[in-house]
Amino acid sequence: QVQLVESGGGLVQAGGSLRLSCAASGFISSINVMGWYRQAPGKQRELVADITNGGITNYADSAKGRFAIFRDNAKNTVYLQMNSLKPEDTAVYFCNVRARIPAGNYWGQGTQVTVSS
């Protein structure tokens, strides 16, 4: 009944930009935190950035200064603007939503981001 639909992934050259989006649909309310995680081949899934319902953001050190996370609460959508992309940013990016109604952590299916040299 809760679905996260991700879009915006793709192939980009180093130094380029992408914007990821994630829209939560279904019966969901009281969303506390929306964020993005990524998992590269052979690596653990890691937090890239998240944002609270009050607009407080948190970034991985590797993302600071290059990425920006923001949300549109009216649309239950979170965005990740990625600039100055590097090959090491290549990964599957997963949207994550933490909500209270219904309570739980919700995950998107993942969207591939590939950055070429």
Coordinates of N, CA, C and O in Angstrom, one line a residue:
Q1 N 0.8 -1.2 0.0 CA 0.0 0.0 0.0 C 0.8 1.3 0.0 O 0.3 2.4 -0.3
V2 N 2.1 1.1 0.3 CA 3.1 2.2 0.2 C 4.1 1.9 -0.9 O 4.7 0.8 -0.8
Q3 N 4.2 2.8 -1.8 CA 5.1 2.6 -2.9 C 6.1 3.8 -3.1 O 5.6 4.9 -3.0
L4 N 7.3 3.5 -3.3 CA 8.3 4.6 -3.6 C 8.7 4.4 -5.0 O 9.2 3.3 -5.4
V5 N 8.5 5.4 -5.8 CA 8.9 5.3 -7.3 C 10.0 6.3 -7.5 O 9.9 7.5 -7.3
E6 N 11.2 5.7 -7.9 CA 12.4 6.5 -8.2 C 12.6 6.7 -9.7 O 12.2 5.9 -10.5
S7 N 13.2 7.8 -10.0 CA 13.6 8.1 -11.3 C 14.8 9.0 -11.4 O 15.1 9.6 -10.3
G8 N 15.4 9.2 -12.5 CA 16.5 10.1 -12.7 C 17.8 9.5 -12.9 O 18.8 10.2 -13.2
G9 N 17.9 8.2 -12.6 CA 19.2 7.6 -12.8 C 19.6 7.5 -14.2 O 18.8 7.6 -15.1
G10 N 20.9 7.1 -14.5 CA 21.3 7.0 -15.8 C 22.8 7.0 -15.9 O 23.5 6.9 -14.9
L11 N 23.3 7.2 -17.1 CA 24.7 7.3 -17.4 C 25.1 8.7 -17.7 O 24.5 9.5 -18.4
V12 N 26.2 9.1 -17.0 CA 26.7 10.5 -17.2 C 28.2 10.5 -17.1 O 28.8 9.6 -16.5
Q13 N 28.8 11.5 -17.8 CA 30.3 11.6 -17.7 C 30.7 12.3 -16.5 O 30.0 13.0 -15.8
A14 N 31.9 11.9 -16.1 CA 32.5 12.6 -14.9 C 32.4 14.1 -15.0 O 32.7 14.7 -16.1
G15 N 32.0 14.7 -13.9 CA 31.9 16.2 -13.9 C 30.4 16.6 -14.2 O 30.1 17.8 -14.0
G16 N 29.6 15.7 -14.7 CA 28.2 16.0 -15.0 C 27.3 16.0 -13.8 O 27.8 15.8 -12.7
S17 N 26.0 16.1 -14.1 CA 25.0 16.2 -13.0 C 23.9 15.3 -13.3 O 23.5 15.0 -14.5
L18 N 23.2 14.8 -12.3 CA 22.0 14.1 -12.4 C 21.1 14.6 -11.2 O 21.6 14.9 -10.2
R19 N 19.8 14.5 -11.4 CA 18.8 14.7 -10.3 C 18.0 13.5 -10.2 O 17.2 13.1 -11.1
L20 N 18.0 12.9 -9.0 CA 17.2 11.8 -8.7 C 15.9 12.3 -8.0 O 15.9 13.2 -7.2
S21 N 14.8 11.6 -8.2 CA 13.6 11.9 -7.5 C 13.0 10.6 -7.0 O 13.1 9.5 -7.5
C22 N 12.2 10.7 -5.9 CA 11.5 9.6 -5.3 C 10.2 10.1 -4.8 O 10.1 11.0 -3.9
A23 N 9.1 9.5 -5.3 CA 7.8 9.9 -4.9 C 7.1 8.8 -4.1 O 7.1 7.6 -4.6
A24 N 6.7 9.1 -2.9 CA 5.9 8.1 -2.1 C 4.4 8.2 -2.4 O 3.9 9.3 -2.4
S25 N 3.8 7.1 -2.6 CA 2.4 7.1 -2.9 C 1.7 6.0 -2.0 O 2.4 5.2 -1.4
G26 N 0.4 6.1 -2.1 CA -0.4 5.2 -1.2 C -0.8 5.9 0.1 O -0.6 7.1 0.2
F27 N -1.3 5.1 1.0 CA -1.7 5.6 2.3 C -0.5 5.8 3.2 O 0.0 4.8 3.8
I28 N 0.0 7.0 3.2 CA 1.2 7.3 4.1 C 1.1 8.7 4.5 O 0.7 9.6 3.8
S29 N 1.5 8.9 5.8 CA 1.5 10.3 6.3 C 2.5 10.3 7.5 O 3.1 9.3 7.8
S30 N 2.7 11.5 8.0 CA 3.7 11.7 9.1 C 5.0 11.1 8.7 O 5.7 10.4 9.4
I31 N 5.5 11.5 7.5 CA 6.8 11.1 7.0 C 7.8 12.0 7.8 O 7.8 13.2 7.8
N32 N 8.7 11.3 8.5 CA 9.7 12.0 9.3 C 11.0 12.3 8.5 O 11.4 13.5 8.5
V33 N 11.6 11.3 7.9 CA 12.8 11.5 7.2 C 12.8 10.8 5.8 O 12.2 9.7 5.6
M34 N 13.3 11.5 4.8 CA 13.5 11.0 3.5 C 14.9 11.1 3.1 O 15.6 12.1 3.4
G35 N 15.4 10.0 2.5 CA 16.8 10.0 2.2 C 17.2 9.1 1.0 O 16.4 8.4 0.4
W36 N 18.5 9.2 0.7 CA 19.0 8.4 -0.4 C 20.2 7.6 0.2 O 21.1 8.1 0.9
Y37 N 20.3 6.3 -0.2 CA 21.4 5.4 0.1 C 21.9 4.9 -1.2 O 21.2 5.0 -2.2
R38 N 23.1 4.4 -1.2 CA 23.7 3.8 -2.4 C 24.5 2.6 -2.0 O 25.0 2.4 -0.9
Q39 N 24.6 1.7 -3.0 CA 25.4 0.5 -2.9 C 26.1 0.2 -4.1 O 25.5 0.0 -5.2
A40 N 27.4 0.3 -4.0 CA 28.3 0.0 -5.2 C 28.7 -1.5 -5.1 O 28.6 -2.2 -4.1
P41 N 29.1 -2.1 -6.3 CA 29.5 -3.5 -6.3 C 30.6 -3.8 -5.3 O 31.6 -3.1 -5.2
G42 N 30.3 -4.8 -4.5 CA 31.3 -5.2 -3.4 C 31.4 -4.3 -2.2 O 32.2 -4.5 -1.4
K43 N 30.4 -3.4 -2.1 CA 30.4 -2.4 -1.0 C 29.1 -2.6 -0.2 O 28.1 -3.1 -0.7
Q44 N 29.2 -2.1 1.0 CA 28.0 -2.0 1.9 C 27.1 -0.9 1.4 O 27.6 0.1 0.9
R45 N 25.8 -1.0 1.7 CA 24.9 0.1 1.4 C 25.3 1.2 2.4 O 25.4 1.0 3.6
E46 N 25.3 2.4 1.9 CA 25.7 3.6 2.7 C 24.8 4.7 2.5 O 24.2 4.9 1.4
L47 N 24.6 5.5 3.6 CA 23.8 6.8 3.5 C 24.5 7.8 2.6 O 25.7 8.0 2.8
V48 N 23.8 8.4 1.7 CA 24.3 9.5 0.9 C 23.9 10.8 1.5 O 24.7 11.7 1.8
A49 N 22.6 10.9 1.7 CA 22.0 12.2 2.3 C 20.6 11.9 2.8 O 19.9 11.0 2.2
D50 N 20.2 12.6 3.8 CA 18.8 12.5 4.2 C 18.3 13.9 4.7 O 19.1 14.8 4.9
I51 N 17.0 14.0 4.8 CA 16.4 15.3 5.2 C 15.2 15.0 6.1 O 14.4 14.2 5.8
T52 N 15.1 15.8 7.2 CA 13.9 15.6 8.1 C 12.8 16.4 7.6 O 12.8 17.2 6.7
N53 N 11.6 16.2 8.3 CA 10.4 16.9 7.9 C 10.6 18.4 8.3 O 9.8 19.2 7.8
G54 N 11.6 18.7 9.1 CA 11.8 20.1 9.4 C 12.9 20.7 8.5 O 13.2 21.9 8.7
G55 N 13.4 20.0 7.6 CA 14.4 20.5 6.6 C 15.8 20.4 7.0 O 16.7 21.0 6.4
I56 N 16.1 19.7 8.1 CA 17.5 19.5 8.5 C 18.1 18.4 7.6 O 17.5 17.3 7.5
T57 N 19.2 18.7 7.1 CA 19.9 17.8 6.1 C 21.1 17.1 6.7 O 21.8 17.7 7.6
N58 N 21.5 16.0 6.2 CA 22.6 15.2 6.6 C 23.3 14.6 5.4 O 22.6 14.0 4.6
Y59 N 24.6 14.8 5.3 CA 25.3 14.3 4.1 C 26.5 13.5 4.5 O 27.2 13.7 5.5
A60 N 26.7 12.4 3.7 CA 28.0 11.7 3.8 C 29.1 12.7 3.4 O 28.9 13.6 2.6
D61 N 30.3 12.4 4.0 CA 31.4 13.3 3.7 C 31.7 13.4 2.2 O 32.1 14.4 1.7
S62 N 31.5 12.3 1.5 CA 31.8 12.2 0.1 C 30.9 13.0 -0.7 O 31.2 13.4 -1.9
A63 N 29.7 13.3 -0.2 CA 28.7 14.1 -0.9 C 28.7 15.6 -0.6 O 28.1 16.4 -1.3
K64 N 29.3 16.0 0.5 CA 29.2 17.4 0.9 C 29.9 18.3 -0.1 O 31.0 18.0 -0.6
G65 N 29.2 19.3 -0.4 CA 29.7 20.3 -1.4 C 29.4 19.9 -2.8 O 29.6 20.8 -3.7
R66 N 28.9 18.7 -3.1 CA 28.6 18.3 -4.4 C 27.1 18.0 -4.6 O 26.5 18.2 -5.7
F67 N 26.5 17.4 -3.6 CA 25.1 16.9 -3.7 C 24.2 17.8 -2.8 O 24.7 18.4 -1.8
A68 N 23.0 17.9 -3.2 CA 22.0 18.6 -2.4 C 20.7 17.8 -2.3 O 20.2 17.3 -3.4
I69 N 20.1 17.7 -1.1 CA 18.9 17.0 -1.0 C 17.8 18.0 -0.6 O 18.0 18.9 0.2
F70 N 16.6 17.8 -1.2 CA 15.5 18.6 -0.8 C 14.2 17.9 -1.1 O 14.2 16.8 -1.7
R71 N 13.1 18.4 -0.5 CA 11.9 17.6 -0.6 C 10.7 18.6 -0.9 O 10.8 19.8 -0.5
D72 N 9.7 18.0 -1.5 CA 8.4 18.7 -1.7 C 7.4 17.9 -0.9 O 6.9 16.9 -1.3
N73 N 7.0 18.4 0.3 CA 6.1 17.7 1.2 C 4.7 17.5 0.6 O 4.1 16.6 0.9
A74 N 4.3 18.5 -0.2 CA 3.0 18.4 -0.8 C 2.9 17.3 -1.8 O 1.8 16.7 -2.0
K75 N 4.0 16.9 -2.4 CA 4.0 15.8 -3.3 C 4.6 14.5 -2.7 O 4.8 13.6 -3.5
N76 N 5.0 14.6 -1.5 CA 5.7 13.4 -0.9 C 6.9 13.0 -1.7 O 7.0 11.8 -1.9
T77 N 7.6 13.9 -2.1 CA 8.7 13.6 -3.1 C 10.0 14.2 -2.5 O 10.1 15.3 -2.0
V78 N 11.1 13.4 -2.6 CA 12.4 13.8 -2.2 C 13.3 13.8 -3.5 O 13.2 12.9 -4.3
Y79 N 14.2 14.7 -3.5 CA 15.1 14.9 -4.7 C 16.6 14.8 -4.2 O 16.9 15.3 -3.1
L80 N 17.4 14.4 -5.0 CA 18.9 14.4 -4.8 C 19.5 15.0 -6.0 O 19.6 14.4 -7.1
Q81 N 20.0 16.2 -5.9 CA 20.7 16.9 -7.0 C 22.2 16.5 -6.8 O 22.8 16.8 -5.8
M82 N 22.8 15.9 -7.8 CA 24.1 15.4 -7.8 C 24.9 16.2 -8.9 O 24.7 16.1 -10.1
N83 N 25.9 16.9 -8.4 CA 26.8 17.7 -9.3 C 28.2 17.2 -9.2 O 28.6 16.5 -8.2
S84 N 29.0 17.6 -10.1 CA 30.5 17.2 -10.1 C 30.6 15.7 -9.9 O 31.4 15.3 -9.0
L85 N 29.9 14.9 -10.6 CA 29.9 13.5 -10.4 C 31.2 12.9 -10.7 O 31.9 13.3 -11.6
K86 N 31.6 11.9 -9.9 CA 32.8 11.1 -10.1 C 32.6 9.7 -10.3 O 31.5 9.1 -10.0
P87 N 33.5 9.0 -11.0 CA 33.3 7.5 -11.2 C 33.0 6.8 -9.9 O 32.2 5.8 -10.0
E88 N 33.5 7.2 -8.8 CA 33.3 6.5 -7.5 C 31.8 6.7 -7.0 O 31.4 6.0 -6.1
D89 N 31.1 7.6 -7.6 CA 29.7 7.7 -7.3 C 28.8 6.6 -8.0 O 27.6 6.5 -7.7
T90 N 29.4 5.9 -8.8 CA 28.7 4.8 -9.5 C 28.1 3.8 -8.5 O 28.9 3.2 -7.7
A91 N 26.8 3.6 -8.5 CA 26.2 2.7 -7.6 C 24.7 2.6 -7.9 O 24.2 3.4 -8.8
V92 N 24.0 1.7 -7.2 CA 22.6 1.7 -7.3 C 22.1 2.6 -6.1 O 22.5 2.4 -5.0
Y93 N 21.3 3.5 -6.4 CA 20.8 4.5 -5.4 C 19.4 4.1 -5.0 O 18.5 3.9 -5.8
F94 N 19.2 4.0 -3.7 CA 17.9 3.6 -3.1 C 17.3 4.7 -2.3 O 17.9 5.3 -1.4
C95 N 16.0 5.0 -2.6 CA 15.3 5.9 -1.8 C 14.8 5.3 -0.5 O 14.4 4.1 -0.5
N96 N 14.8 6.0 0.6 CA 14.4 5.5 1.9 C 13.5 6.5 2.5 O 13.8 7.7 2.6
V97 N 12.3 6.1 3.1 CA 11.4 6.9 3.7 C 11.1 6.3 5.1 O 10.7 5.1 5.2
R98 N 11.2 7.1 6.1 CA 10.7 6.7 7.5 C 9.5 7.5 7.8 O 9.5 8.7 7.8
A99 N 8.4 6.7 8.1 CA 7.1 7.3 8.4 C 6.6 6.7 9.7 O 7.0 5.7 10.2
R100 N 5.6 7.5 10.3 CA 4.9 7.0 11.5 C 3.6 6.4 11.2 O 3.1 5.6 12.0
I101 N 3.0 6.8 10.1 CA 1.6 6.3 9.7 C 1.6 5.9 8.2 O 1.6 6.7 7.3
P102 N 1.7 4.6 7.9 CA 2.0 3.5 8.8 C 3.4 3.5 9.2 O 4.3 3.9 8.4
A103 N 3.7 3.0 10.4 CA 5.0 3.1 10.9 C 5.9 2.1 10.2 O 5.6 1.0 9.9
G104 N 7.1 2.6 9.9 CA 8.1 1.7 9.2 C 9.1 2.5 8.4 O 9.0 3.7 8.2
N105 N 10.0 1.7 7.9 CA 11.0 2.2 6.9 C 10.6 1.6 5.6 O 10.4 0.4 5.4
Y106 N 10.6 2.4 4.6 CA 10.2 2.0 3.2 C 11.3 2.3 2.2 O 12.0 3.3 2.3
W107 N 11.5 1.4 1.3 CA 12.6 1.4 0.4 C 12.1 1.4 -1.1 O 11.2 0.6 -1.4
G108 N 12.8 2.1 -1.9 CA 12.5 2.0 -3.3 C 13.3 0.9 -3.9 O 14.1 0.2 -3.2
Q109 N 13.0 0.6 -5.2 CA 13.6 -0.6 -5.8 C 15.1 -0.3 -6.3 O 15.8 -1.3 -6.6
G110 N 15.5 0.9 -6.3 CA 16.8 1.3 -6.7 C 16.9 1.8 -8.1 O 16.2 1.3 -9.0
T111 N 17.7 2.7 -8.3 CA 18.0 3.3 -9.7 C 19.5 3.3 -9.9 O 20.2 3.8 -9.0
Q112 N 19.9 2.9 -11.0 CA 21.3 2.8 -11.3 C 21.9 4.2 -11.8 O 21.3 4.8 -12.6
V113 N 23.0 4.5 -11.2 CA 23.7 5.7 -11.6 C 25.1 5.3 -12.0 O 25.8 4.6 -11.2
T114 N 25.5 5.6 -13.2 CA 26.8 5.2 -13.7 C 27.5 6.4 -14.2 O 27.0 7.2 -15.0
V115 N 28.7 6.6 -13.7 CA 29.5 7.8 -14.0 C 30.8 7.3 -14.7 O 31.6 6.6 -14.2
S116 N 31.0 7.7 -16.0 CA 32.1 7.3 -16.8 C 33.2 8.3 -16.7 O 33.0 9.5 -16.4
S117 N 34.4 7.8 -16.9 CA 35.6 8.7 -16.8 C 35.7 9.6 -18.0 O 35.2 9.3 -19.1

